[in-house]
PDB file of C-alpha atoms in Angstrom:
ATOM      1  CA  UNK A  29       3.561  -2.032  28.732  1.00  0.00           C
ATOM      2  CA  UNK A  30       1.956  -0.906  25.465  1.00  0.00           C
ATOM      3  CA  UNK A  31       1.783   2.588  23.979  1.00  0.00           C
ATOM      4  CA  UNK A  32      -1.664   3.301  25.504  1.00  0.00           C
ATOM      5  CA  UNK A  33      -0.392   2.713  29.065  1.00  0.00           C
ATOM      6  CA  UNK A  34       1.809   5.092  30.993  1.00  0.00           C
ATOM      7  CA  UNK A  35       4.484   3.900  33.419  1.00  0.00           C
ATOM      8  CA  UNK A  36       4.519   5.841  36.681  1.00  0.00           C
ATOM      9  CA  UNK A  37       7.456   6.541  38.996  1.00  0.00           C
ATOM     10  CA  UNK A  38       5.792   4.954  41.991  1.00  0.00           C
ATOM     11  CA  UNK A  39       5.454   1.663  40.055  1.00  0.00           C
ATOM     12  CA  UNK A  40       9.211   1.393  39.323  1.00  0.00           C
ATOM     13  CA  UNK A  41      11.936  -0.227  41.441  1.00  0.00           C
ATOM     14  CA  UNK A  42      15.662  -0.114  41.199  1.00  0.00           C
ATOM     15  CA  UNK A  43      16.876  -3.165  39.326  1.00  0.00           C
ATOM     16  CA  UNK A  44      13.764  -3.418  37.119  1.00  0.00           C
ATOM     17  CA  UNK A  45      14.757  -4.445  33.601  1.00  0.00           C
ATOM     18  CA  UNK A  46      13.806  -2.620  30.412  1.00  0.00           C
ATOM     19  CA  UNK A  47      12.306  -4.870  27.754  1.00  0.00           C
ATOM     20  CA  UNK A  48      15.022  -5.732  25.200  1.00  0.00           C
ATOM     21  CA  UNK A  49      14.451  -4.005  21.883  1.00  0.00           C
ATOM     22  CA  UNK A  50      16.030  -5.730  18.845  1.00  0.00           C
ATOM     23  CA  UNK A  51      17.054  -3.891  15.636  1.00  0.00           C
ATOM     24  CA  UNK A  52      18.013  -6.041  12.631  1.00  0.00           C
ATOM     25  CA  UNK A  53      20.654  -4.163  10.626  1.00  0.00           C
ATOM     26  CA  UNK A  54      19.730  -4.747   7.051  1.00  0.00           C
ATOM     27  CA  UNK A  55      21.513  -2.997   4.172  1.00  0.00           C
ATOM     28  CA  UNK A  56      18.267  -1.130   3.562  1.00  0.00           C
ATOM     29  CA  UNK A  57      18.104   0.139   7.150  1.00  0.00           C
ATOM     30  CA  UNK A  58      21.740   1.330   7.079  1.00  0.00           C
ATOM     31  CA  UNK A  59      21.318   3.127   3.772  1.00  0.00           C
ATOM     32  CA  UNK A  60      18.041   4.773   4.837  1.00  0.00           C
ATOM     33  CA  UNK A  61      19.570   5.834   8.206  1.00  0.00           C
ATOM     34  CA  UNK A  62      22.632   7.333   6.511  1.00  0.00           C
ATOM     35  CA  UNK A  63      20.411   9.285   4.133  1.00  0.00           C
ATOM     36  CA  UNK A  64      17.984  10.372   6.846  1.00  0.00           C
ATOM     37  CA  UNK A  65      20.664  11.942   9.026  1.00  0.00           C
ATOM     38  CA  UNK A  66      22.760  13.089   6.088  1.00  0.00           C
ATOM     39  CA  UNK A  67      25.801  11.027   6.996  1.00  0.00           C
ATOM     40  CA  UNK A  68      26.947  10.182   3.476  1.00  0.00           C
ATOM     41  CA  UNK A  69      30.279   8.682   4.484  1.00  0.00           C
ATOM     42  CA  UNK A  70      30.490   5.515   2.366  1.00  0.00           C
ATOM     43  CA  UNK A  71      31.515   3.393   5.391  1.00  0.00           C
ATOM     44  CA  UNK A  72      27.799   3.388   6.302  1.00  0.00           C
ATOM     45  CA  UNK A  73      26.439   2.243   2.956  1.00  0.00           C
ATOM     46  CA  UNK A  74      29.208   0.657   0.911  1.00  0.00           C
ATOM     47  CA  UNK A  75      30.783  -2.628   1.916  1.00  0.00           C
ATOM     48  CA  UNK A  76      33.926  -2.316  -0.280  1.00  0.00           C
ATOM     49  CA  UNK A  77      34.669   1.136   1.020  1.00  0.00           C
ATOM     50  CA  UNK A  78      34.066   0.107   4.669  1.00  0.00           C
ATOM     51  CA  UNK A  79      36.385  -2.885   4.246  1.00  0.00           C
ATOM     52  CA  UNK A  80      39.086  -0.652   2.695  1.00  0.00           C
ATOM     53  CA  UNK A  81      39.168   1.247   6.008  1.00  0.00           C
ATOM     54  CA  UNK A  82      39.542  -1.915   8.095  1.00  0.00           C
ATOM     55  CA  UNK A  83      35.899  -2.528   8.977  1.00  0.00           C
ATOM     56  CA  UNK A  84      34.444  -5.986   8.348  1.00  0.00           C
ATOM     57  CA  UNK A  85      31.318  -4.609   6.581  1.00  0.00           C
ATOM     58  CA  UNK A  86      29.313  -1.421   6.236  1.00  0.00           C
ATOM     59  CA  UNK A  87      28.197  -0.370   9.706  1.00  0.00           C
ATOM     60  CA  UNK A  88      25.677   1.692  11.647  1.00  0.00           C
ATOM     61  CA  UNK A  89      26.473   5.325  12.377  1.00  0.00           C
ATOM     62  CA  UNK A  90      26.233   7.027  15.750  1.00  0.00           C
ATOM     63  CA  UNK A  91      22.892   8.684  15.065  1.00  0.00           C
ATOM     64  CA  UNK A  92      21.214   5.386  14.281  1.00  0.00           C
ATOM     65  CA  UNK A  93      22.654   3.725  17.380  1.00  0.00           C
ATOM     66  CA  UNK A  94      21.617   6.666  19.611  1.00  0.00           C
ATOM     67  CA  UNK A  95      18.155   6.510  18.038  1.00  0.00           C
ATOM     68  CA  UNK A  96      17.946   2.873  19.063  1.00  0.00           C
ATOM     69  CA  UNK A  97      18.665   3.867  22.640  1.00  0.00           C
ATOM     70  CA  UNK A  98      16.053   6.569  22.524  1.00  0.00           C
ATOM     71  CA  UNK A  99      13.493   4.130  21.150  1.00  0.00           C
ATOM     72  CA  UNK A 100      14.181   1.678  23.991  1.00  0.00           C
ATOM     73  CA  UNK A 101      13.995   4.501  26.551  1.00  0.00           C
ATOM     74  CA  UNK A 102      10.721   5.843  25.068  1.00  0.00           C
ATOM     75  CA  UNK A 103       9.150   2.411  25.154  1.00  0.00           C
ATOM     76  CA  UNK A 104       9.988   2.209  28.843  1.00  0.00           C
ATOM     77  CA  UNK A 105       9.014   5.739  29.977  1.00  0.00           C
ATOM     78  CA  UNK A 106       5.925   6.150  27.765  1.00  0.00           C
ATOM     79  CA  UNK A 107       4.694   9.351  26.134  1.00  0.00           C
ATOM     80  CA  UNK A 108       4.408  11.321  29.389  1.00  0.00           C
ATOM     81  CA  UNK A 109       7.989  10.489  30.415  1.00  0.00           C
ATOM     82  CA  UNK A 110      10.794  12.946  29.656  1.00  0.00           C
ATOM     83  CA  UNK A 111      14.326  12.073  28.557  1.00  0.00           C
ATOM     84  CA  UNK A 112      16.722  14.586  30.121  1.00  0.00           C
ATOM     85  CA  UNK A 113      20.177  13.262  29.264  1.00  0.00           C
ATOM     86  CA  UNK A 114      22.148  10.388  27.756  1.00  0.00           C
ATOM     87  CA  UNK A 115      25.654   9.960  29.165  1.00  0.00           C
ATOM     88  CA  UNK A 116      28.412   7.471  28.531  1.00  0.00           C
ATOM     89  CA  UNK A 117      27.377   6.480  25.018  1.00  0.00           C
ATOM     90  CA  UNK A 118      30.510   4.729  23.633  1.00  0.00           C
ATOM     91  CA  UNK A 119      30.852   2.558  20.559  1.00  0.00           C
ATOM     92  CA  UNK A 120      33.039  -0.473  21.414  1.00  0.00           C
ATOM     93  CA  UNK A 121      32.758  -2.436  18.165  1.00  0.00           C
ATOM     94  CA  UNK A 122      31.200  -2.296  14.742  1.00  0.00           C
ATOM     95  CA  UNK A 123      27.444  -2.937  14.305  1.00  0.00           C
ATOM     96  CA  UNK A 124      27.437  -4.256  10.765  1.00  0.00           C
ATOM     97  CA  UNK A 125      24.955  -5.180   8.108  1.00  0.00           C
ATOM     98  CA  UNK A 126      23.590  -8.587   8.980  1.00  0.00           C
ATOM     99  CA  UNK A 127      23.850  -8.055  12.761  1.00  0.00           C
ATOM    100  CA  UNK A 128      20.911  -7.664  15.090  1.00  0.00           C
ATOM    101  CA  UNK A 129      21.584  -5.006  17.697  1.00  0.00           C
ATOM    102  CA  UNK A 130      19.527  -5.420  20.857  1.00  0.00           C
ATOM    103  CA  UNK A 131      19.255  -2.518  23.336  1.00  0.00           C
ATOM    104  CA  UNK A 132      19.027  -3.684  26.931  1.00  0.00           C
ATOM    105  CA  UNK A 133      18.833  -1.855  30.220  1.00  0.00           C
ATOM    106  CA  UNK A 134      17.707  -1.647  33.796  1.00  0.00           C
ATOM    107  CA  UNK A 135      16.714   0.936  36.357  1.00  0.00           C
ATOM    108  CA  UNK A 136      19.905   1.809  38.218  1.00  0.00           C
ATOM    109  CA  UNK A 137      18.609   4.540  40.533  1.00  0.00           C
ATOM    110  CA  UNK A 138      15.281   6.038  41.549  1.00  0.00           C
ATOM    111  CA  UNK A 139      15.424   9.513  43.032  1.00  0.00           C
ATOM    112  CA  UNK A 140      13.794  12.909  43.559  1.00  0.00           C
ATOM    113  CA  UNK A 141      15.363  16.000  42.007  1.00  0.00           C
ATOM    114  CA  UNK A 142      14.350  18.819  44.330  1.00  0.00           C
ATOM    115  CA  UNK A 143      15.844  21.391  41.927  1.00  0.00           C
ATOM    116  CA  UNK A 144      13.459  20.468  39.083  1.00  0.00           C
ATOM    117  CA  UNK A 145       9.940  21.740  38.608  1.00  0.00           C
ATOM    118  CA  UNK A 146       7.212  19.579  40.120  1.00  0.00           C
ATOM    119  CA  UNK A 147       6.340  17.784  36.885  1.00  0.00           C
ATOM    120  CA  UNK A 148       9.959  16.613  36.273  1.00  0.00           C
ATOM    121  CA  UNK A 149      11.046  15.841  39.826  1.00  0.00           C
ATOM    122  CA  UNK A 150      10.545  12.061  39.825  1.00  0.00           C
ATOM    123  CA  UNK A 151      13.753  10.801  38.190  1.00  0.00           C
ATOM    124  CA  UNK A 152      15.274   7.469  37.145  1.00  0.00           C
ATOM    125  CA  UNK A 153      18.791   6.689  36.015  1.00  0.00           C
ATOM    126  CA  UNK A 154      18.547   3.961  33.376  1.00  0.00           C
ATOM    127  CA  UNK A 155      21.677   1.861  32.646  1.00  0.00           C
ATOM    128  CA  UNK A 156      21.718   1.034  28.897  1.00  0.00           C
ATOM    129  CA  UNK A 157      23.854  -1.009  26.544  1.00  0.00           C
ATOM    130  CA  UNK A 158      23.609  -2.481  23.079  1.00  0.00           C
ATOM    131  CA  UNK A 159      24.582  -6.085  22.171  1.00  0.00           C
ATOM    132  CA  UNK A 160      25.228  -7.768  18.858  1.00  0.00           C
ATOM    133  CA  UNK A 161      26.479 -11.273  18.102  1.00  0.00           C
ATOM    134  CA  UNK A 162      29.943 -10.296  19.400  1.00  0.00           C
ATOM    135  CA  UNK A 163      28.725  -9.050  22.790  1.00  0.00           C
ATOM    136  CA  UNK A 164      28.359  -5.485  24.094  1.00  0.00           C
ATOM    137  CA  UNK A 165      28.929  -3.136  21.187  1.00  0.00           C
ATOM    138  CA  UNK A 166      27.752   0.178  22.648  1.00  0.00           C
ATOM    139  CA  UNK A 167      27.856   1.408  26.207  1.00  0.00           C
ATOM    140  CA  UNK A 168      27.140   0.852  28.964  1.00  0.00           C
ATOM    141  CA  UNK A 169      25.741   4.376  29.376  1.00  0.00           C
ATOM    142  CA  UNK A 170      23.189   6.175  31.457  1.00  0.00           C
ATOM    143  CA  UNK A 171      19.915   7.898  30.611  1.00  0.00           C
ATOM    144  CA  UNK A 172      18.292  10.315  33.068  1.00  0.00           C
ATOM    145  CA  UNK A 173      14.547  10.399  32.726  1.00  0.00           C
ATOM    146  CA  UNK A 174      11.512  11.611  34.645  1.00  0.00           C
ATOM    147  CA  UNK A 175       8.124   9.955  34.980  1.00  0.00           C
ATOM    148  CA  UNK A 176       4.780  11.100  36.310  1.00  0.00           C
ATOM    149  CA  UNK A 177       4.426  10.214  39.991  1.00  0.00           C
TER     150      UNK A 177
END
């Protein structure tokens, strides 16, 4: 699916995969992310400081990693889809400079929320996780989204 197309709820099945979305973690990306979300803790932009705390290298902060999940979700649900919640986001290991973090996922559940207004009733639960060269580094977690019917 590209940005001009819109995924619809009636086109989705439980078990459908999300396209993997890779994020190379360059030093530049980590520094820019730390500055953009005002997380100036040196563990996110200084290798020596990160190593002095026991980390192998400077590493991505939570906001950057959550942003990766949101990007993968948004690519799946399109511009008319709505992200309602992210649950179970847990960092399991460092995502360090030089790693490539890939967000993966699948449709876990397709359901109707009768308590929601008509435009947000068609829901999906998306199971998400992030992987780096060491395996699963974040998650698994769950995103609740709605799509147009």
